Amino acid sequence: MGLDASAGTVKVMRDRGVENVVGSVPDMPPGLGEFDTVTLFGNNVGLLGSLRTAPRVLEALATVTRSGGRLIGTGTDPGGDDSVHAAYRAWNVGRGHSPGQARIRVRSADIATPWFDYWFPTSEEITEVITDSTCWALEELHRSPDGPGYAVVLLRRDHQTGAGQS
Ligand SMILES: C[S@@+](CC[C@H](N)C(=O)[O-])C[C@H]1O[C@@H](n2cnc3c(N)ncnc32)[C@H](O)[C@@H]1O
């Protein structure tokens, strides 16, 4: 089952035989069901949004993951010595943001998405947001031996606490 914010992507996936719905993390459509494994591949740990919004997004993803199930995601550490990106990271830190915080839009010719927050958390920041007040436990963290990429495996814990509850 796939979920994507892009209706065009969903159409392509359906044409290729994949069950797929239009929807946006964290405001997912009701009735998706509960899954053993939820994936955020292709750098989509970025959908956690920011340090501030990550607990709410993790809470939303927990609602579609069965207890004992897993969330597997990939990300890219925003480090590195590229001078343009280094300046951007320094600007972020200077205004109290995470170094890998970005607000982006995707454009092709005259078609553009709305602006949205996308976060390139460091692998250390990922470990910081998985606190006892989330429904998740950090099970595995794999850093690429030859690049900035990493993968995380989170275990959906039994108890329901924390962020997003009122
Ligand atoms: C980098 S691609 C990754 C696609 C796929 N997971 C993969 O590994 O090939 C990012 C995808 O996330 C979708 N997307 C962006 N924001 C989203 C959101 N808030 N909720 C669901 N999908 C989103 C985009 O439309 C795009 O198809």
PDB file of C-alpha atoms and ligand atoms in Angstrom:
ATOM      1  CA  MET A   1       0.000   0.000   0.000  1.00  0.00           C
ATOM      2  CA  GLY A   2       1.440   3.341  -1.001  1.00  0.00           C
ATOM      3  CA  LEU A   3       0.575   6.812   0.210  1.00  0.00           C
ATOM      4  CA  ASP A   4       1.750   9.872  -1.672  1.00  0.00           C
ATOM      5  CA  ALA A   5       0.837  13.528  -1.600  1.00  0.00           C
ATOM      6  CA  SER A   6       1.113  13.693  -5.386  1.00  0.00           C
ATOM      7  CA  ALA A   7      -1.946  12.618  -7.375  1.00  0.00           C
ATOM      8  CA  GLY A   8       0.307  12.154 -10.419  1.00  0.00           C
ATOM      9  CA  THR A   9       2.557   9.750  -8.521  1.00  0.00           C
ATOM     10  CA  VAL A  10      -0.446   7.794  -7.287  1.00  0.00           C
ATOM     11  CA  LYS A  11      -1.768   7.492 -10.842  1.00  0.00           C
ATOM     12  CA  VAL A  12       1.570   6.170 -12.116  1.00  0.00           C
ATOM     13  CA  MET A  13       1.739   3.670  -9.269  1.00  0.00           C
ATOM     14  CA  ARG A  14      -1.829   2.508  -9.850  1.00  0.00           C
ATOM     15  CA  ASP A  15      -1.125   2.098 -13.575  1.00  0.00           C
ATOM     16  CA  ARG A  16       1.729  -0.185 -12.495  1.00  0.00           C
ATOM     17  CA  GLY A  17      -0.548  -2.229 -10.263  1.00  0.00           C
ATOM     18  CA  VAL A  18       0.323  -0.850  -6.829  1.00  0.00           C
ATOM     19  CA  GLU A  19      -2.457  -0.161  -4.373  1.00  0.00           C
ATOM     20  CA  ASN A  20      -2.025   3.504  -3.636  1.00  0.00           C
ATOM     21  CA  VAL A  21      -3.859   6.506  -2.227  1.00  0.00           C
ATOM     22  CA  VAL A  22      -3.396  10.245  -2.272  1.00  0.00           C
ATOM     23  CA  GLY A  23      -2.639  11.547   1.185  1.00  0.00           C
ATOM     24  CA  SER A  24      -0.169  13.554   3.139  1.00  0.00           C
ATOM     25  CA  VAL A  25       1.927  12.699   6.159  1.00  0.00           C
ATOM     26  CA  PRO A  26       1.082  13.536   8.913  1.00  0.00           C
ATOM     27  CA  ASP A  27      -2.548  14.338   8.006  1.00  0.00           C
ATOM     28  CA  MET A  28      -3.302  10.932   6.556  1.00  0.00           C
ATOM     29  CA  PRO A  29      -6.737   9.925   5.297  1.00  0.00           C
ATOM     30  CA  PRO A  30      -8.793   7.781   7.689  1.00  0.00           C
ATOM     31  CA  GLY A  31      -9.240   4.065   7.130  1.00  0.00           C
ATOM     32  CA  LEU A  32      -5.758   3.240   5.838  1.00  0.00           C
ATOM     33  CA  GLY A  33      -5.493   0.339   8.254  1.00  0.00           C
ATOM     34  CA  GLU A  34      -2.622  -0.898  10.403  1.00  0.00           C
ATOM     35  CA  PHE A  35       0.605  -2.232   8.967  1.00  0.00           C
ATOM     36  CA  ASP A  36       3.463  -4.418  10.171  1.00  0.00           C
ATOM     37  CA  THR A  37       5.984  -2.159   8.496  1.00  0.00           C
ATOM     38  CA  VAL A  38       5.808   1.459   7.394  1.00  0.00           C
ATOM     39  CA  THR A  39       8.597   2.872   5.238  1.00  0.00           C
ATOM     40  CA  LEU A  40       9.895   6.377   4.638  1.00  0.00           C
ATOM     41  CA  PHE A  41      12.417   5.583   1.932  1.00  0.00           C
ATOM     42  CA  GLY A  42      14.125   7.961  -0.481  1.00  0.00           C
ATOM     43  CA  ASN A  43      15.173  10.411   2.275  1.00  0.00           C
ATOM     44  CA  ASN A  44      11.628  10.655   3.539  1.00  0.00           C
ATOM     45  CA  VAL A  45      12.598  10.849   7.198  1.00  0.00           C
ATOM     46  CA  GLY A  46      12.555  14.457   5.984  1.00  0.00           C
ATOM     47  CA  LEU A  47       8.782  14.300   6.368  1.00  0.00           C
ATOM     48  CA  LEU A  48       9.341  14.533  10.128  1.00  0.00           C
ATOM     49  CA  GLY A  49       9.463  18.213   9.183  1.00  0.00           C
ATOM     50  CA  SER A  50      11.534  19.716  11.985  1.00  0.00           C
ATOM     51  CA  LEU A  51      12.633  19.052  15.549  1.00  0.00           C
ATOM     52  CA  ARG A  52       9.408  20.742  16.644  1.00  0.00           C
ATOM     53  CA  THR A  53       7.011  18.787  14.399  1.00  0.00           C
ATOM     54  CA  ALA A  54       8.745  15.376  14.527  1.00  0.00           C
ATOM     55  CA  PRO A  55       6.857  14.127  17.646  1.00  0.00           C
ATOM     56  CA  ARG A  56       3.467  14.834  16.010  1.00  0.00           C
ATOM     57  CA  VAL A  57       4.497  13.126  12.762  1.00  0.00           C
ATOM     58  CA  LEU A  58       5.831  10.102  14.643  1.00  0.00           C
ATOM     59  CA  GLU A  59       2.566   9.932  16.572  1.00  0.00           C
ATOM     60  CA  ALA A  60       0.561   9.992  13.330  1.00  0.00           C
ATOM     61  CA  LEU A  61       2.702   7.230  11.811  1.00  0.00           C
ATOM     62  CA  ALA A  62       2.171   5.161  14.970  1.00  0.00           C
ATOM     63  CA  THR A  63      -1.582   5.155  14.318  1.00  0.00           C
ATOM     64  CA  VAL A  64      -1.022   3.111  11.140  1.00  0.00           C
ATOM     65  CA  THR A  65       1.589   0.761  12.615  1.00  0.00           C
ATOM     66  CA  ARG A  66       0.597  -2.216  14.700  1.00  0.00           C
ATOM     67  CA  SER A  67       2.121  -2.612  18.131  1.00  0.00           C
ATOM     68  CA  GLY A  68       5.452  -4.423  17.634  1.00  0.00           C
ATOM     69  CA  GLY A  69       5.617  -3.219  14.030  1.00  0.00           C
ATOM     70  CA  ARG A  70       8.405  -1.174  12.506  1.00  0.00           C
ATOM     71  CA  LEU A  71       9.051   2.132  10.831  1.00  0.00           C
ATOM     72  CA  ILE A  72      12.029   2.045   8.481  1.00  0.00           C
ATOM     73  CA  GLY A  73      13.332   5.301   7.070  1.00  0.00           C
ATOM     74  CA  THR A  74      16.304   6.670   5.209  1.00  0.00           C
ATOM     75  CA  GLY A  75      17.907  10.069   5.539  1.00  0.00           C
ATOM     76  CA  THR A  76      20.947  12.085   4.591  1.00  0.00           C
ATOM     77  CA  ASP A  77      23.192  13.729   7.112  1.00  0.00           C
ATOM     78  CA  PRO A  78      23.389  17.417   6.126  1.00  0.00           C
ATOM     79  CA  GLY A  79      27.115  17.590   6.988  1.00  0.00           C
ATOM     80  CA  GLY A  80      29.904  17.727   4.433  1.00  0.00           C
ATOM     81  CA  ASP A  81      32.204  20.444   3.243  1.00  0.00           C
ATOM     82  CA  ASP A  82      30.271  21.877   0.330  1.00  0.00           C
ATOM     83  CA  SER A  83      30.638  25.605   0.858  1.00  0.00           C
ATOM     84  CA  VAL A  84      27.128  26.644  -0.233  1.00  0.00           C
ATOM     85  CA  HIS A  85      25.483  24.089   2.026  1.00  0.00           C
ATOM     86  CA  ALA A  86      27.886  24.885   4.879  1.00  0.00           C
ATOM     87  CA  ALA A  87      26.791  28.522   4.760  1.00  0.00           C
ATOM     88  CA  TYR A  88      23.138  27.485   4.749  1.00  0.00           C
ATOM     89  CA  ARG A  89      23.673  25.192   7.742  1.00  0.00           C
ATOM     90  CA  ALA A  90      25.469  27.958   9.625  1.00  0.00           C
ATOM     91  CA  TRP A  91      22.598  30.347   8.832  1.00  0.00           C
ATOM     92  CA  ASN A  92      20.135  27.780  10.189  1.00  0.00           C
ATOM     93  CA  VAL A  93      22.093  27.264  13.401  1.00  0.00           C
ATOM     94  CA  GLY A  94      22.492  31.031  13.819  1.00  0.00           C
ATOM     95  CA  ARG A  95      18.711  31.474  13.885  1.00  0.00           C
ATOM     96  CA  GLY A  96      18.200  28.594  16.304  1.00  0.00           C
ATOM     97  CA  HIS A  97      17.181  25.970  13.737  1.00  0.00           C
ATOM     98  CA  SER A  98      18.490  22.508  13.107  1.00  0.00           C
ATOM     99  CA  PRO A  99      21.373  22.607  10.576  1.00  0.00           C
ATOM    100  CA  GLY A 100      19.463  20.500   8.047  1.00  0.00           C
ATOM    101  CA  GLN A 101      16.213  22.464   8.180  1.00  0.00           C
ATOM    102  CA  ALA A 102      14.869  23.429   4.767  1.00  0.00           C
ATOM    103  CA  ARG A 103      11.750  24.926   3.272  1.00  0.00           C
ATOM    104  CA  ILE A 104      11.482  23.755  -0.290  1.00  0.00           C
ATOM    105  CA  ARG A 105       9.228  23.448  -3.292  1.00  0.00           C
ATOM    106  CA  VAL A 106       9.635  21.221  -6.304  1.00  0.00           C
ATOM    107  CA  ARG A 107       9.251  22.732  -9.732  1.00  0.00           C
ATOM    108  CA  SER A 108       9.262  21.391 -13.251  1.00  0.00           C
ATOM    109  CA  ALA A 109       8.814  24.003 -15.985  1.00  0.00           C
ATOM    110  CA  ASP A 110       5.656  25.916 -14.977  1.00  0.00           C
ATOM    111  CA  ILE A 111       4.346  23.335 -12.508  1.00  0.00           C
ATOM    112  CA  ALA A 112       5.318  23.819  -8.869  1.00  0.00           C
ATOM    113  CA  THR A 113       4.330  22.352  -5.526  1.00  0.00           C
ATOM    114  CA  PRO A 114       3.465  24.541  -2.557  1.00  0.00           C
ATOM    115  CA  TRP A 115       6.351  25.318  -0.192  1.00  0.00           C
ATOM    116  CA  PHE A 116       6.803  22.733   2.542  1.00  0.00           C
ATOM    117  CA  ASP A 117       9.175  22.024   5.424  1.00  0.00           C
ATOM    118  CA  TYR A 118      11.670  19.277   4.791  1.00  0.00           C
ATOM    119  CA  TRP A 119      14.260  18.284   7.336  1.00  0.00           C
ATOM    120  CA  PHE A 120      17.619  16.640   6.811  1.00  0.00           C
ATOM    121  CA  PRO A 121      18.172  15.537  10.413  1.00  0.00           C
ATOM    122  CA  THR A 122      21.629  14.413  11.404  1.00  0.00           C
ATOM    123  CA  SER A 123      21.653  10.805  12.551  1.00  0.00           C
ATOM    124  CA  GLU A 124      22.298  12.160  16.069  1.00  0.00           C
ATOM    125  CA  GLU A 125      19.164  14.323  15.884  1.00  0.00           C
ATOM    126  CA  ILE A 126      17.130  11.275  14.893  1.00  0.00           C
ATOM    127  CA  THR A 127      18.219   9.562  18.085  1.00  0.00           C
ATOM    128  CA  GLU A 128      17.242  12.706  20.031  1.00  0.00           C
ATOM    129  CA  VAL A 129      13.651  12.806  18.770  1.00  0.00           C
ATOM    130  CA  ILE A 130      12.985   9.145  19.645  1.00  0.00           C
ATOM    131  CA  THR A 131      12.339   9.785  23.324  1.00  0.00           C
ATOM    132  CA  ASP A 132      10.336   7.840  25.892  1.00  0.00           C
ATOM    133  CA  SER A 133       7.398  10.153  25.222  1.00  0.00           C
ATOM    134  CA  THR A 134       7.029   8.843  21.678  1.00  0.00           C
ATOM    135  CA  CYS A 135       5.473   5.513  20.686  1.00  0.00           C
ATOM    136  CA  TRP A 136       8.794   4.447  19.180  1.00  0.00           C
ATOM    137  CA  ALA A 137      12.066   2.879  20.249  1.00  0.00           C
ATOM    138  CA  LEU A 138      15.199   3.191  18.150  1.00  0.00           C
ATOM    139  CA  GLU A 139      16.079  -0.359  17.184  1.00  0.00           C
ATOM    140  CA  GLU A 140      18.783   0.118  14.562  1.00  0.00           C
ATOM    141  CA  LEU A 141      20.745   2.954  13.018  1.00  0.00           C
ATOM    142  CA  HIS A 142      22.958   2.203  10.039  1.00  0.00           C
ATOM    143  CA  ARG A 143      25.299   4.880   8.729  1.00  0.00           C
ATOM    144  CA  SER A 144      26.600   4.481   5.208  1.00  0.00           C
ATOM    145  CA  PRO A 145      30.340   3.671   5.326  1.00  0.00           C
ATOM    146  CA  ASP A 146      31.058   5.803   2.258  1.00  0.00           C
ATOM    147  CA  GLY A 147      28.547   8.665   2.233  1.00  0.00           C
ATOM    148  CA  PRO A 148      26.157  10.835   4.247  1.00  0.00           C
ATOM    149  CA  GLY A 149      23.207   8.456   4.045  1.00  0.00           C
ATOM    150  CA  TYR A 150      21.759   6.501   6.947  1.00  0.00           C
ATOM    151  CA  ALA A 151      18.846   4.209   7.693  1.00  0.00           C
ATOM    152  CA  VAL A 152      16.848   3.886  10.902  1.00  0.00           C
ATOM    153  CA  VAL A 153      14.595   1.133  12.160  1.00  0.00           C
ATOM    154  CA  LEU A 154      12.088   2.142  14.833  1.00  0.00           C
ATOM    155  CA  LEU A 155      10.035  -0.309  16.849  1.00  0.00           C
ATOM    156  CA  ARG A 156       6.412   0.603  17.608  1.00  0.00           C
ATOM    157  CA  ARG A 157       6.089   0.212  21.341  1.00  0.00           C
ATOM    158  CA  ASP A 158       3.062  -1.011  23.190  1.00  0.00           C
ATOM    159  CA  HIS A 159       2.120   1.959  25.231  1.00  0.00           C
ATOM    160  CA  GLN A 160       0.613   5.122  23.820  1.00  0.00           C
ATOM    161  CA  THR A 161       1.887   8.306  25.388  1.00  0.00           C
ATOM    162  CA  GLY A 162       3.270  11.639  24.603  1.00  0.00           C
ATOM    163  CA  ALA A 163       3.179  14.178  21.859  1.00  0.00           C
ATOM    164  CA  GLY A 164      -0.020  15.072  20.148  1.00  0.00           C
ATOM    165  CA  GLN A 165      -2.261  13.851  22.926  1.00  0.00           C
ATOM    166  CA  SER A 166      -4.354  16.341  24.791  1.00  0.00           C
TER     167      SER A 166
HETATM  168  C1  LIG B   1      12.166  11.398  -2.660  1.00  0.00           C
HETATM  169  S1  LIG B   1      10.601  10.691  -3.173  1.00  0.00           S
HETATM  170  C2  LIG B   1      10.686   9.109  -2.386  1.00  0.00           C
HETATM  171  C3  LIG B   1       9.748   8.144  -3.016  1.00  0.00           C
HETATM  172  C4  LIG B   1       9.840   6.687  -2.537  1.00  0.00           C
HETATM  173  N1  LIG B   1       9.622   6.609  -1.103  1.00  0.00           N
HETATM  174  C5  LIG B   1      11.152   6.076  -2.945  1.00  0.00           C
HETATM  175  O1  LIG B   1      11.952   5.707  -2.090  1.00  0.00           O
HETATM  176  O2  LIG B   1      11.392   5.959  -4.138  1.00  0.00           O
HETATM  177  C6  LIG B   1       9.524  11.611  -2.167  1.00  0.00           C
HETATM  178  C7  LIG B   1       8.049  11.275  -2.378  1.00  0.00           C
HETATM  179  O3  LIG B   1       7.341  11.723  -1.232  1.00  0.00           O
HETATM  180  C8  LIG B   1       6.139  12.339  -1.664  1.00  0.00           C
HETATM  181  N2  LIG B   1       5.718  13.264  -0.597  1.00  0.00           N
HETATM  182  C9  LIG B   1       6.200  14.516  -0.350  1.00  0.00           C
HETATM  183  N3  LIG B   1       5.615  15.024   0.735  1.00  0.00           N
HETATM  184  C10 LIG B   1       4.743  14.091   1.195  1.00  0.00           C
HETATM  185  C11 LIG B   1       3.852  14.021   2.303  1.00  0.00           C
HETATM  186  N4  LIG B   1       3.748  15.047   3.180  1.00  0.00           N
HETATM  187  N5  LIG B   1       3.118  12.907   2.484  1.00  0.00           N
HETATM  188  C12 LIG B   1       3.225  11.859   1.621  1.00  0.00           C
HETATM  189  N6  LIG B   1       4.065  11.865   0.553  1.00  0.00           N
HETATM  190  C13 LIG B   1       4.812  12.954   0.346  1.00  0.00           C
HETATM  191  C14 LIG B   1       6.488  13.002  -2.968  1.00  0.00           C
HETATM  192  O4  LIG B   1       5.338  13.238  -3.762  1.00  0.00           O
HETATM  193  C15 LIG B   1       7.439  11.958  -3.578  1.00  0.00           C
HETATM  194  O5  LIG B   1       6.738  11.016  -4.356  1.00  0.00           O
END
